[in-house]
Amino acid sequence: MSSSLRFDRGHTDDLMAFLMASPSPYHAVATAAERLEKAGFRQVEETAAWDGTSGGKYVLRGGAIVAWYVPEGAAAHTPYRIVGAHTDSPNLRVKPLPDTGAYGWRQVAVEIYGGTLLNTWLDRDLGLAGRISLRDGTHRLVNIDRPLLRVPQLAVHLDRSANPDGLKLDRQKHMQPIWGLGDVEEGDLIRFVAEEAGVDAADVTGWDLMPHPVEPPAYLGRDRELLAGPRMDNLLSVHAATAALAAVAGQPDSELPYIPVMAAFDHEENGSQSDTGADGPLLGTVLERSVFARGGTYEDRARAFAGTVCLSSDTGHAIHPNYAERHDPTHHPVVNGGPILKVNVNMRYATDGSGRAVFAAACRKADVPWQTFVSNNSMPCGTTIGPITAARHGIQTVDIGVAILSMHSARELCGADDPYLLANAVAAFLVG
C-alpha cells in the first residue's frame, strides 16, 4: 500500500471529531459527504440523468450514503471493491406526539430504537438531534448539543432490590426523559426545536429526532490506549470507510484496478428493511446505474458484480475480562489487536474461506495485524449487513470490524489504535 494512504493515531483523533459531529444518522452522512467533497467528490441526484464521467461521486438518501470513485478509462464491466457499514446506533427516538409528563414534570415521549442497553441511558446528560421536515418538502438538520434531557433513575432507597437482584426497567414507563417543569403543552417540544433550528414551527410537518449523550469522546487508561465514546457501533466503520475512500481517490488512476465504493446504510439495528437499509435497493441501484452510465449492458453489469467483493465492517465483541465464559474458549479478540474477521457457519456473518483470503491479503498489504471472532456455541450470534448484502446482490461479502466492549451502550469502548488499523486495512482492500 502506498505510504500516502497510511493512517496513524491522528486518525483516531479525527474519529473523535467525527463522532461529535454525527449525533444522528442524518448528521453522519452529512459529515461524510462534507469530507468527500473536500476530496473532490460531487453529489449526484437520484432523480437526474447520470453521465459516465470519471471521478468521485456520491448519493445521499436520508441517513444513508453511497459514494464511489470511477478511475479514468474504467471499463463498464470493471468490478467494485465495496466497504459497507451502517450509520444508526441503538438509542431513544422521539414519538409523533412527544409532549408528555406528570406531577409537574415535563417529559418527552420516546420509543426504544434497536437493542440498546437501557440502563446506560439513565442519569446521563442528553442533547437532541436529527432532522425536521418542512412544509416545502425540504429537511433541516438539528443538533441541540447541550444538556437538555435526562432519564432519572429511581433512588436506591425506593428500590432496595436494584443492587442484589439487578435493575429492572420497563421500556414504556421508565425511559421517558424529563426536560423541564410545568404543565404539559401540546406542540411545546417541536416549537422549541423549530426555534433552535431557526424556522417557523408552523412550517414543521414531520421530525426524526433522537436524544444523544453530550459527553465528548475521550482517551482512557494510564497510557491513553483506550477510547470511550458514543455511537462507535458503527460510526467507527463509517469514518474509516470515508477516510479510506477519500485517500484512495487521491491515488493515480492507474493504481486502481477496481471501482472503490463506500456504502453506509441506515436501520441496521432494526433489520435493515427500509429504502435506506442494506436490505433495500439503494446499493444495487447505484452500482447498476454506474455501469449503464458508462455505456454498459446487462452483461457488463453481471460481469462487474461477479468480480465484486464487499467488506461489511461493523463492530464485534472483544473478550470481556469479567465475563470470559460468554466468549468462545479458543477465540479471544483483544483491543488494539487489529481488525477482526467475523465468522459464523450459519451465515449470521457472510465470511467463508475465500473471503478470509481476501481480507488476509489486504491486512498483509497494509502491514496490519488481524484477529478472528466466532461466538460461543452456547450463545446466539448477532448479525449485520454482510449476509443481507451477499444475498441481495449476489456479491462475495466478508464480515469484519473492530473489537469493542460495551456494545450497544450509550458509551462504548475500543482500543485507541484499532480505528486507524481498520482504516489501513480498508484502504489496502479498496486498491486491491
Tab-separated table of C-alpha atoms in Angstrom:
chain	number	residue	atom	x	y	z
A	1	MET	CA	0.000	0.000	0.000
A	2	SER	CA	1.253	3.452	-0.864
A	3	SER	CA	2.724	5.256	2.138
A	4	SER	CA	0.429	8.192	1.382
A	5	LEU	CA	-2.549	6.022	2.344
A	6	ARG	CA	-1.225	5.113	5.758
A	7	PHE	CA	-3.222	6.316	8.782
A	8	ASP	CA	-1.848	6.830	12.315
A	9	ARG	CA	-3.116	7.947	15.736
A	10	GLY	CA	-4.209	11.215	14.156
A	11	HIS	CA	-6.961	9.161	12.526
A	12	THR	CA	-8.305	8.319	15.994
A	13	ASP	CA	-8.245	11.989	16.968
A	14	ASP	CA	-10.264	12.687	13.833
A	15	LEU	CA	-12.702	9.891	14.681
A	16	MET	CA	-13.493	11.686	17.928
A	17	ALA	CA	-14.393	14.822	15.989
A	18	PHE	CA	-16.489	12.741	13.568
A	19	LEU	CA	-18.458	11.198	16.450
A	20	MET	CA	-19.185	14.600	17.949
A	21	ALA	CA	-20.339	15.968	14.585
A	22	SER	CA	-22.631	12.971	13.974
A	23	PRO	CA	-25.274	12.647	16.720
A	24	SER	CA	-27.765	11.116	14.259
A	25	PRO	CA	-27.575	9.107	11.017
A	26	TYR	CA	-28.533	12.247	9.097
A	27	HIS	CA	-25.626	14.153	10.569
A	28	ALA	CA	-23.280	11.217	9.961
A	29	VAL	CA	-23.947	11.154	6.212
A	30	ALA	CA	-23.747	14.946	6.006
A	31	THR	CA	-20.382	14.860	7.777
A	32	ALA	CA	-19.116	12.083	5.497
A	33	ALA	CA	-20.339	13.955	2.411
A	34	GLU	CA	-18.588	17.140	3.523
A	35	ARG	CA	-15.303	15.252	3.849
A	36	LEU	CA	-15.734	13.603	0.458
A	37	GLU	CA	-16.497	16.983	-1.144
A	38	LYS	CA	-13.132	18.216	0.128
A	39	ALA	CA	-11.550	15.199	-1.586
A	40	GLY	CA	-13.133	16.170	-4.926
A	41	PHE	CA	-16.325	14.104	-4.852
A	42	ARG	CA	-19.573	15.595	-6.063
A	43	GLN	CA	-23.169	14.752	-5.226
A	44	VAL	CA	-25.397	13.276	-7.920
A	45	GLU	CA	-29.171	13.359	-7.592
A	46	GLU	CA	-31.087	10.115	-7.971
A	47	THR	CA	-33.763	11.915	-9.980
A	48	ALA	CA	-31.240	13.260	-12.508
A	49	ALA	CA	-29.686	11.509	-15.501
A	50	TRP	CA	-26.193	10.199	-14.740
A	51	ASP	CA	-23.217	10.500	-17.034
A	52	GLY	CA	-20.280	8.165	-17.419
A	53	THR	CA	-17.551	10.605	-16.419
A	54	SER	CA	-14.740	9.516	-14.158
A	55	GLY	CA	-14.094	10.839	-10.657
A	56	GLY	CA	-15.724	10.704	-7.257
A	57	LYS	CA	-19.498	10.784	-6.842
A	58	TYR	CA	-21.971	10.147	-4.054
A	59	VAL	CA	-25.693	9.747	-3.433
A	60	LEU	CA	-27.458	10.817	-0.240
A	61	ARG	CA	-30.771	9.336	0.804
A	62	GLY	CA	-31.990	10.036	4.336
A	63	GLY	CA	-29.491	8.523	6.743
A	64	ALA	CA	-27.609	6.598	4.032
A	65	ILE	CA	-24.774	7.476	1.668
A	66	VAL	CA	-23.227	5.559	-1.223
A	67	ALA	CA	-20.004	7.025	-2.657
A	68	TRP	CA	-17.769	5.695	-5.421
A	69	TYR	CA	-14.744	6.698	-7.463
A	70	VAL	CA	-14.539	5.821	-11.166
A	71	PRO	CA	-10.914	5.768	-12.393
A	72	GLU	CA	-10.152	7.299	-15.775
A	73	GLY	CA	-10.730	4.721	-18.504
A	74	ALA	CA	-12.621	2.233	-16.303
A	75	ALA	CA	-14.495	-0.289	-18.420
A	76	ALA	CA	-18.226	-0.795	-17.983
A	77	HIS	CA	-17.557	-4.270	-16.559
A	78	THR	CA	-14.887	-3.121	-14.055
A	79	PRO	CA	-15.631	-4.820	-10.704
A	80	TYR	CA	-16.269	-2.914	-7.490
A	81	ARG	CA	-14.498	-3.062	-4.146
A	82	ILE	CA	-17.119	-2.074	-1.551
A	83	VAL	CA	-16.832	-1.211	2.121
A	84	GLY	CA	-20.224	-1.432	3.810
A	85	ALA	CA	-21.200	-0.015	7.205
A	86	HIS	CA	-24.217	1.462	8.966
A	87	THR	CA	-24.954	4.910	10.328
A	88	ASP	CA	-27.546	4.118	13.005
A	89	SER	CA	-26.969	3.179	16.640
A	90	PRO	CA	-29.370	1.840	19.302
A	91	ASN	CA	-30.910	4.782	21.110
A	92	LEU	CA	-34.127	6.580	22.031
A	93	ARG	CA	-36.342	8.152	19.348
A	94	VAL	CA	-38.946	10.887	19.818
A	95	LYS	CA	-42.552	9.799	19.254
A	96	PRO	CA	-45.027	11.540	16.890
A	97	LEU	CA	-46.814	13.071	19.904
A	98	PRO	CA	-43.796	13.935	22.025
A	99	ASP	CA	-45.240	16.099	24.801
A	100	THR	CA	-45.985	14.193	27.976
A	101	GLY	CA	-45.350	14.381	31.709
A	102	ALA	CA	-46.901	14.166	35.175
A	103	TYR	CA	-46.755	15.659	38.660
A	104	GLY	CA	-45.261	18.929	37.456
A	105	TRP	CA	-42.557	17.335	35.294
A	106	ARG	CA	-42.441	17.966	31.566
A	107	GLN	CA	-41.224	14.880	29.678
A	108	VAL	CA	-40.595	13.722	26.124
A	109	ALA	CA	-42.277	10.567	24.850
A	110	VAL	CA	-39.742	8.258	23.244
A	111	GLU	CA	-39.586	4.850	21.603
A	112	ILE	CA	-36.715	2.422	22.068
A	113	TYR	CA	-34.718	2.022	18.841
A	114	GLY	CA	-32.791	-1.218	18.365
A	115	GLY	CA	-31.242	-3.353	21.080
A	116	THR	CA	-29.960	-0.601	23.319
A	117	LEU	CA	-28.681	-1.237	26.843
A	118	LEU	CA	-31.389	0.734	28.607
A	119	ASN	CA	-29.538	1.283	31.874
A	120	THR	CA	-26.720	3.137	30.084
A	121	TRP	CA	-29.147	5.954	29.238
A	122	LEU	CA	-30.023	6.611	32.863
A	123	ASP	CA	-28.778	9.729	34.683
A	124	ARG	CA	-26.906	10.911	31.588
A	125	ASP	CA	-26.987	14.452	30.192
A	126	LEU	CA	-28.649	14.256	26.785
A	127	GLY	CA	-28.965	16.615	23.847
A	128	LEU	CA	-31.438	16.275	20.976
A	129	ALA	CA	-30.584	15.846	17.301
A	130	GLY	CA	-31.932	14.632	13.977
A	131	ARG	CA	-33.886	16.288	11.232
A	132	ILE	CA	-37.165	18.144	10.811
A	133	SER	CA	-39.251	18.039	7.649
A	134	LEU	CA	-40.694	21.310	6.385
A	135	ARG	CA	-43.870	22.184	4.547
A	136	ASP	CA	-41.976	22.870	1.301
A	137	GLY	CA	-40.594	19.297	1.243
A	138	THR	CA	-37.089	20.158	2.442
A	139	HIS	CA	-35.330	18.928	5.562
A	140	ARG	CA	-33.318	20.766	8.177
A	141	LEU	CA	-30.696	19.169	10.399
A	142	VAL	CA	-30.999	19.943	14.105
A	143	ASN	CA	-28.347	19.435	16.778
A	144	ILE	CA	-29.077	20.765	20.259
A	145	ASP	CA	-25.739	19.697	21.677
A	146	ARG	CA	-26.124	20.718	25.306
A	147	PRO	CA	-27.705	19.148	28.394
A	148	LEU	CA	-31.441	19.211	27.686
A	149	LEU	CA	-32.893	15.839	28.664
A	150	ARG	CA	-32.314	13.267	31.388
A	151	VAL	CA	-33.793	9.853	32.191
A	152	PRO	CA	-33.658	9.822	36.005
A	153	GLN	CA	-33.093	6.545	37.806
A	154	LEU	CA	-35.144	5.631	40.846
A	155	ALA	CA	-33.206	6.176	44.085
A	156	VAL	CA	-31.921	3.000	45.692
A	157	HIS	CA	-33.885	3.894	48.835
A	158	LEU	CA	-37.068	3.296	46.817
A	159	ASP	CA	-35.813	0.118	45.132
A	160	ARG	CA	-33.752	-1.874	47.618
A	161	SER	CA	-33.668	-4.850	45.225
A	162	ALA	CA	-31.833	-2.965	42.456
A	163	ASN	CA	-28.342	-3.945	43.610
A	164	PRO	CA	-28.771	-7.554	44.795
A	165	ASP	CA	-31.336	-8.630	42.187
A	166	GLY	CA	-30.489	-6.397	39.238
A	167	LEU	CA	-32.167	-3.313	37.847
A	168	LYS	CA	-35.452	-3.980	36.050
A	169	LEU	CA	-36.608	-1.340	33.582
A	170	ASP	CA	-39.972	-1.129	31.863
A	171	ARG	CA	-39.376	0.173	28.332
A	172	GLN	CA	-42.596	2.201	28.382
A	173	LYS	CA	-42.786	3.523	31.938
A	174	HIS	CA	-39.172	4.086	32.942
A	175	MET	CA	-37.409	5.503	29.869
A	176	GLN	CA	-39.263	8.781	29.241
A	177	PRO	CA	-36.761	11.648	29.782
A	178	ILE	CA	-37.581	14.839	31.656
A	179	TRP	CA	-36.778	18.215	30.147
A	180	GLY	CA	-38.368	20.735	32.431
A	181	LEU	CA	-41.030	21.733	34.919
A	182	GLY	CA	-44.586	22.873	34.431
A	183	ASP	CA	-47.751	21.818	32.712
A	184	VAL	CA	-47.642	19.672	29.602
A	185	GLU	CA	-48.363	21.718	26.464
A	186	GLU	CA	-49.096	20.090	23.134
A	187	GLY	CA	-46.566	21.173	20.496
A	188	ASP	CA	-44.131	22.523	23.076
A	189	LEU	CA	-41.142	20.366	22.116
A	190	ILE	CA	-41.431	20.972	18.390
A	191	ARG	CA	-41.857	24.704	18.915
A	192	PHE	CA	-38.620	24.637	20.900
A	193	VAL	CA	-36.809	22.565	18.252
A	194	ALA	CA	-38.053	24.827	15.459
A	195	GLU	CA	-36.786	27.889	17.303
A	196	GLU	CA	-33.395	26.225	17.750
A	197	ALA	CA	-33.344	25.435	14.017
A	198	GLY	CA	-34.352	28.965	13.051
A	199	VAL	CA	-37.609	28.024	11.354
A	200	ASP	CA	-41.276	28.730	11.978
A	201	ALA	CA	-42.903	25.930	13.975
A	202	ALA	CA	-45.934	26.127	11.666
A	203	ASP	CA	-43.688	25.011	8.797
A	204	VAL	CA	-42.565	21.825	10.598
A	205	THR	CA	-44.634	18.909	9.337
A	206	GLY	CA	-42.502	15.960	10.458
A	207	TRP	CA	-39.472	15.018	12.523
A	208	ASP	CA	-36.933	12.275	13.111
A	209	LEU	CA	-35.371	13.262	16.417
A	210	MET	CA	-33.301	11.378	18.975
A	211	PRO	CA	-31.578	12.135	22.267
A	212	HIS	CA	-27.797	11.769	22.340
A	213	PRO	CA	-25.183	11.889	25.120
A	214	VAL	CA	-23.399	15.242	25.122
A	215	GLU	CA	-20.273	13.959	26.898
A	216	PRO	CA	-17.467	14.030	24.293
A	217	PRO	CA	-15.317	11.007	23.374
A	218	ALA	CA	-12.169	10.651	25.448
A	219	TYR	CA	-8.951	8.695	25.635
A	220	LEU	CA	-8.910	6.426	28.652
A	221	GLY	CA	-6.308	4.465	30.576
A	222	ARG	CA	-2.890	5.051	32.065
A	223	ASP	CA	-1.277	5.357	28.647
A	224	ARG	CA	-4.383	6.639	26.819
A	225	GLU	CA	-4.510	3.335	24.980
A	226	LEU	CA	-8.327	3.121	25.050
A	227	LEU	CA	-11.072	5.240	23.509
A	228	ALA	CA	-14.512	5.749	25.070
A	229	GLY	CA	-17.312	7.371	23.133
A	230	PRO	CA	-20.838	7.191	21.745
A	231	ARG	CA	-22.053	5.545	18.546
A	232	MET	CA	-18.833	3.707	17.740
A	233	ASP	CA	-21.186	0.934	16.625
A	234	ASN	CA	-20.988	1.756	13.833
A	235	LEU	CA	-19.698	5.243	13.071
A	236	LEU	CA	-16.190	3.943	13.702
A	237	SER	CA	-16.542	1.963	10.462
A	238	VAL	CA	-18.280	4.801	8.593
A	239	HIS	CA	-15.415	7.109	9.494
A	240	ALA	CA	-12.781	4.555	8.442
A	241	ALA	CA	-14.536	3.925	5.131
A	242	THR	CA	-14.886	7.655	4.413
A	243	ALA	CA	-11.225	8.317	5.161
A	244	ALA	CA	-10.043	5.323	3.139
A	245	LEU	CA	-12.181	6.163	0.097
A	246	ALA	CA	-11.045	9.793	0.104
A	247	ALA	CA	-7.401	8.701	0.342
A	248	VAL	CA	-7.720	6.069	-2.378
A	249	ALA	CA	-9.360	8.593	-4.698
A	250	GLY	CA	-6.216	10.682	-4.406
A	251	GLN	CA	-4.028	7.934	-5.882
A	252	PRO	CA	-3.114	7.688	-9.587
A	253	ASP	CA	-5.974	6.088	-11.501
A	254	SER	CA	-3.531	3.582	-12.970
A	255	GLU	CA	-3.189	2.048	-9.483
A	256	LEU	CA	-6.930	1.355	-9.163
A	257	PRO	CA	-7.958	-1.898	-10.879
A	258	TYR	CA	-11.373	-1.714	-9.203
A	259	ILE	CA	-14.012	0.949	-8.605
A	260	PRO	CA	-13.823	1.679	-4.854
A	261	VAL	CA	-17.167	2.180	-3.099
A	262	MET	CA	-18.376	3.159	0.358
A	263	ALA	CA	-21.950	2.226	1.313
A	264	ALA	CA	-23.190	3.395	4.722
A	265	PHE	CA	-26.766	2.312	5.405
A	266	ASP	CA	-29.382	3.257	7.964
A	267	HIS	CA	-31.638	0.938	10.015
A	268	GLU	CA	-29.175	-1.923	10.535
A	269	GLU	CA	-30.081	-2.025	14.211
A	270	ASN	CA	-33.684	-2.970	13.459
A	271	GLY	CA	-33.279	-5.298	10.479
A	272	SER	CA	-32.169	-3.147	7.510
A	273	GLN	CA	-35.578	-3.339	5.822
A	274	SER	CA	-36.098	0.185	4.548
A	275	ASP	CA	-35.329	2.225	1.458
A	276	THR	CA	-32.115	3.366	3.170
A	277	GLY	CA	-31.250	-0.012	4.714
A	278	ALA	CA	-28.944	-2.710	3.386
A	279	ASP	CA	-31.969	-4.867	2.545
A	280	GLY	CA	-33.299	-2.139	0.274
A	281	PRO	CA	-32.377	-1.497	-3.369
A	282	LEU	CA	-30.122	1.533	-2.876
A	283	LEU	CA	-26.690	-0.067	-3.313
A	284	GLY	CA	-27.690	-2.280	-6.238
A	285	THR	CA	-29.367	0.627	-7.998
A	286	VAL	CA	-26.293	2.844	-7.649
A	287	LEU	CA	-23.921	0.146	-8.902
A	288	GLU	CA	-26.134	-0.708	-11.864
A	289	ARG	CA	-26.644	2.909	-12.853
A	290	SER	CA	-22.890	3.452	-12.757
A	291	VAL	CA	-22.396	0.531	-15.154
A	292	PHE	CA	-25.102	1.750	-17.516
A	293	ALA	CA	-23.928	5.383	-17.348
A	294	ARG	CA	-20.572	4.191	-18.695
A	295	GLY	CA	-22.302	2.611	-21.673
A	296	GLY	CA	-22.548	-0.857	-20.180
A	297	THR	CA	-25.083	-3.583	-20.855
A	298	TYR	CA	-26.751	-6.103	-18.545
A	299	GLU	CA	-23.894	-8.446	-19.440
A	300	ASP	CA	-21.400	-5.832	-18.242
A	301	ARG	CA	-23.394	-5.464	-15.039
A	302	ALA	CA	-23.289	-9.220	-14.466
A	303	ARG	CA	-19.525	-9.324	-15.097
A	304	ALA	CA	-18.911	-6.406	-12.753
A	305	PHE	CA	-20.952	-7.948	-9.938
A	306	ALA	CA	-19.301	-11.338	-10.405
A	307	GLY	CA	-15.882	-9.807	-9.738
A	308	THR	CA	-17.027	-7.567	-6.873
A	309	VAL	CA	-16.104	-8.068	-3.216
A	310	CYS	CA	-17.667	-6.284	-0.242
A	311	LEU	CA	-16.135	-5.814	3.203
A	312	SER	CA	-19.004	-5.462	5.649
A	313	SER	CA	-17.400	-3.540	8.502
A	314	ASP	CA	-19.152	-3.457	11.866
A	315	THR	CA	-18.025	-3.646	15.465
A	316	GLY	CA	-17.602	-7.003	17.205
A	317	HIS	CA	-17.017	-8.262	20.705
A	318	ALA	CA	-13.631	-8.044	22.408
A	319	ILE	CA	-13.185	-10.594	25.151
A	320	HIS	CA	-14.609	-9.190	28.380
A	321	PRO	CA	-12.360	-9.775	31.396
A	322	ASN	CA	-15.346	-10.049	33.763
A	323	TYR	CA	-17.377	-12.394	31.557
A	324	ALA	CA	-14.819	-14.571	29.767
A	325	GLU	CA	-17.167	-17.573	29.927
A	326	ARG	CA	-19.521	-15.819	27.480
A	327	HIS	CA	-16.888	-15.967	24.728
A	328	ASP	CA	-15.589	-18.830	22.606
A	329	PRO	CA	-12.816	-20.571	24.579
A	330	THR	CA	-10.312	-20.506	21.709
A	331	HIS	CA	-11.097	-17.186	20.002
A	332	HIS	CA	-10.270	-14.171	22.160
A	333	PRO	CA	-10.201	-10.900	20.182
A	334	VAL	CA	-8.423	-8.191	22.140
A	335	VAL	CA	-8.490	-4.424	21.756
A	336	ASN	CA	-5.564	-2.912	19.831
A	337	GLY	CA	-5.027	-6.317	18.258
A	338	GLY	CA	-6.157	-5.154	14.845
A	339	PRO	CA	-9.457	-5.662	12.992
A	340	ILE	CA	-11.415	-8.865	13.434
A	341	LEU	CA	-12.645	-11.313	10.819
A	342	LYS	CA	-16.169	-12.345	11.839
A	343	VAL	CA	-17.147	-15.949	11.124
A	344	ASN	CA	-20.381	-17.897	11.627
A	345	VAL	CA	-21.095	-21.061	9.653
A	346	ASN	CA	-24.853	-20.475	9.961
A	347	MET	CA	-24.393	-17.295	7.905
A	348	ARG	CA	-25.053	-14.770	10.591
A	349	TYR	CA	-21.843	-13.439	9.067
A	350	ALA	CA	-21.089	-13.846	5.373
A	351	THR	CA	-17.394	-14.775	5.656
A	352	ASP	CA	-16.125	-18.000	4.091
A	353	GLY	CA	-12.629	-19.310	3.418
A	354	SER	CA	-12.333	-17.396	0.163
A	355	GLY	CA	-13.328	-14.177	1.882
A	356	ARG	CA	-10.839	-14.844	4.638
A	357	ALA	CA	-8.105	-14.969	1.994
A	358	VAL	CA	-9.176	-11.591	0.577
A	359	PHE	CA	-9.138	-9.964	3.994
A	360	ALA	CA	-5.828	-11.564	4.970
A	361	ALA	CA	-4.260	-10.258	1.758
A	362	ALA	CA	-5.471	-6.701	2.485
A	363	CYS	CA	-4.101	-6.806	6.032
A	364	ARG	CA	-0.800	-8.205	4.814
A	365	LYS	CA	-0.556	-5.459	2.205
A	366	ALA	CA	-1.289	-2.813	4.852
A	367	ASP	CA	1.026	-4.459	7.411
A	368	VAL	CA	-1.893	-4.650	9.848
A	369	PRO	CA	-2.437	-7.448	12.416
A	370	TRP	CA	-5.839	-9.114	12.431
A	371	GLN	CA	-7.882	-11.496	14.568
A	372	THR	CA	-10.804	-13.887	14.238
A	373	PHE	CA	-14.133	-13.772	16.060
A	374	VAL	CA	-16.651	-16.597	16.432
A	375	SER	CA	-19.428	-16.831	19.001
A	376	ASN	CA	-19.543	-19.305	21.851
A	377	ASN	CA	-21.670	-22.212	20.578
A	378	SER	CA	-23.965	-21.836	23.583
A	379	MET	CA	-24.687	-18.186	22.813
A	380	PRO	CA	-26.787	-16.745	19.970
A	381	CYS	CA	-24.724	-14.924	17.351
A	382	GLY	CA	-25.513	-11.412	16.231
A	383	THR	CA	-25.563	-10.399	12.596
A	384	THR	CA	-25.029	-7.351	10.415
A	385	ILE	CA	-25.356	-6.162	6.812
A	386	GLY	CA	-22.933	-8.778	5.414
A	387	PRO	CA	-25.330	-11.687	4.776
A	388	ILE	CA	-28.006	-9.269	3.532
A	389	THR	CA	-25.605	-7.683	1.046
A	390	ALA	CA	-24.349	-11.051	-0.187
A	391	ALA	CA	-27.832	-12.489	-0.682
A	392	ARG	CA	-29.491	-9.407	-2.155
A	393	HIS	CA	-26.801	-8.538	-4.692
A	394	GLY	CA	-25.070	-11.873	-5.278
A	395	ILE	CA	-21.640	-10.499	-4.460
A	396	GLN	CA	-18.901	-12.004	-2.330
A	397	THR	CA	-19.017	-10.456	1.132
A	398	VAL	CA	-16.658	-10.650	4.107
A	399	ASP	CA	-17.675	-9.533	7.601
A	400	ILE	CA	-15.012	-7.666	9.564
A	401	GLY	CA	-14.807	-4.918	12.177
A	402	VAL	CA	-13.188	-3.657	15.346
A	403	ALA	CA	-13.441	-5.459	18.690
A	404	ILE	CA	-15.080	-3.334	21.386
A	405	LEU	CA	-16.584	-3.592	24.856
A	406	SER	CA	-19.984	-2.250	25.968
A	407	MET	CA	-21.569	-2.746	22.551
A	408	HIS	CA	-24.978	-1.030	22.318
A	409	SER	CA	-24.233	1.064	25.380
A	410	ALA	CA	-24.744	4.808	25.197
A	411	ARG	CA	-20.953	4.941	25.559
A	412	GLU	CA	-18.755	2.193	24.108
A	413	LEU	CA	-15.067	1.312	24.481
A	414	CYS	CA	-12.409	0.328	21.950
A	415	GLY	CA	-8.635	0.307	21.616
A	416	ALA	CA	-7.224	3.665	20.533
A	417	ASP	CA	-5.086	2.017	17.832
A	418	ASP	CA	-7.796	-0.120	16.248
A	419	PRO	CA	-9.612	2.644	14.318
A	420	TYR	CA	-6.534	3.508	12.250
A	421	LEU	CA	-5.564	-0.155	11.859
A	422	LEU	CA	-9.017	-0.765	10.399
A	423	ALA	CA	-8.721	2.241	8.077
A	424	ASN	CA	-5.372	0.989	6.780
A	425	ALA	CA	-6.801	-2.466	6.065
A	426	VAL	CA	-9.825	-0.930	4.323
A	427	ALA	CA	-7.652	1.324	2.136
A	428	ALA	CA	-5.495	-1.635	1.113
A	429	PHE	CA	-8.623	-3.627	0.246
A	430	LEU	CA	-10.051	-0.829	-1.896
A	431	VAL	CA	-6.950	-0.601	-4.077
A	432	GLY	CA	-6.794	-4.378	-4.471
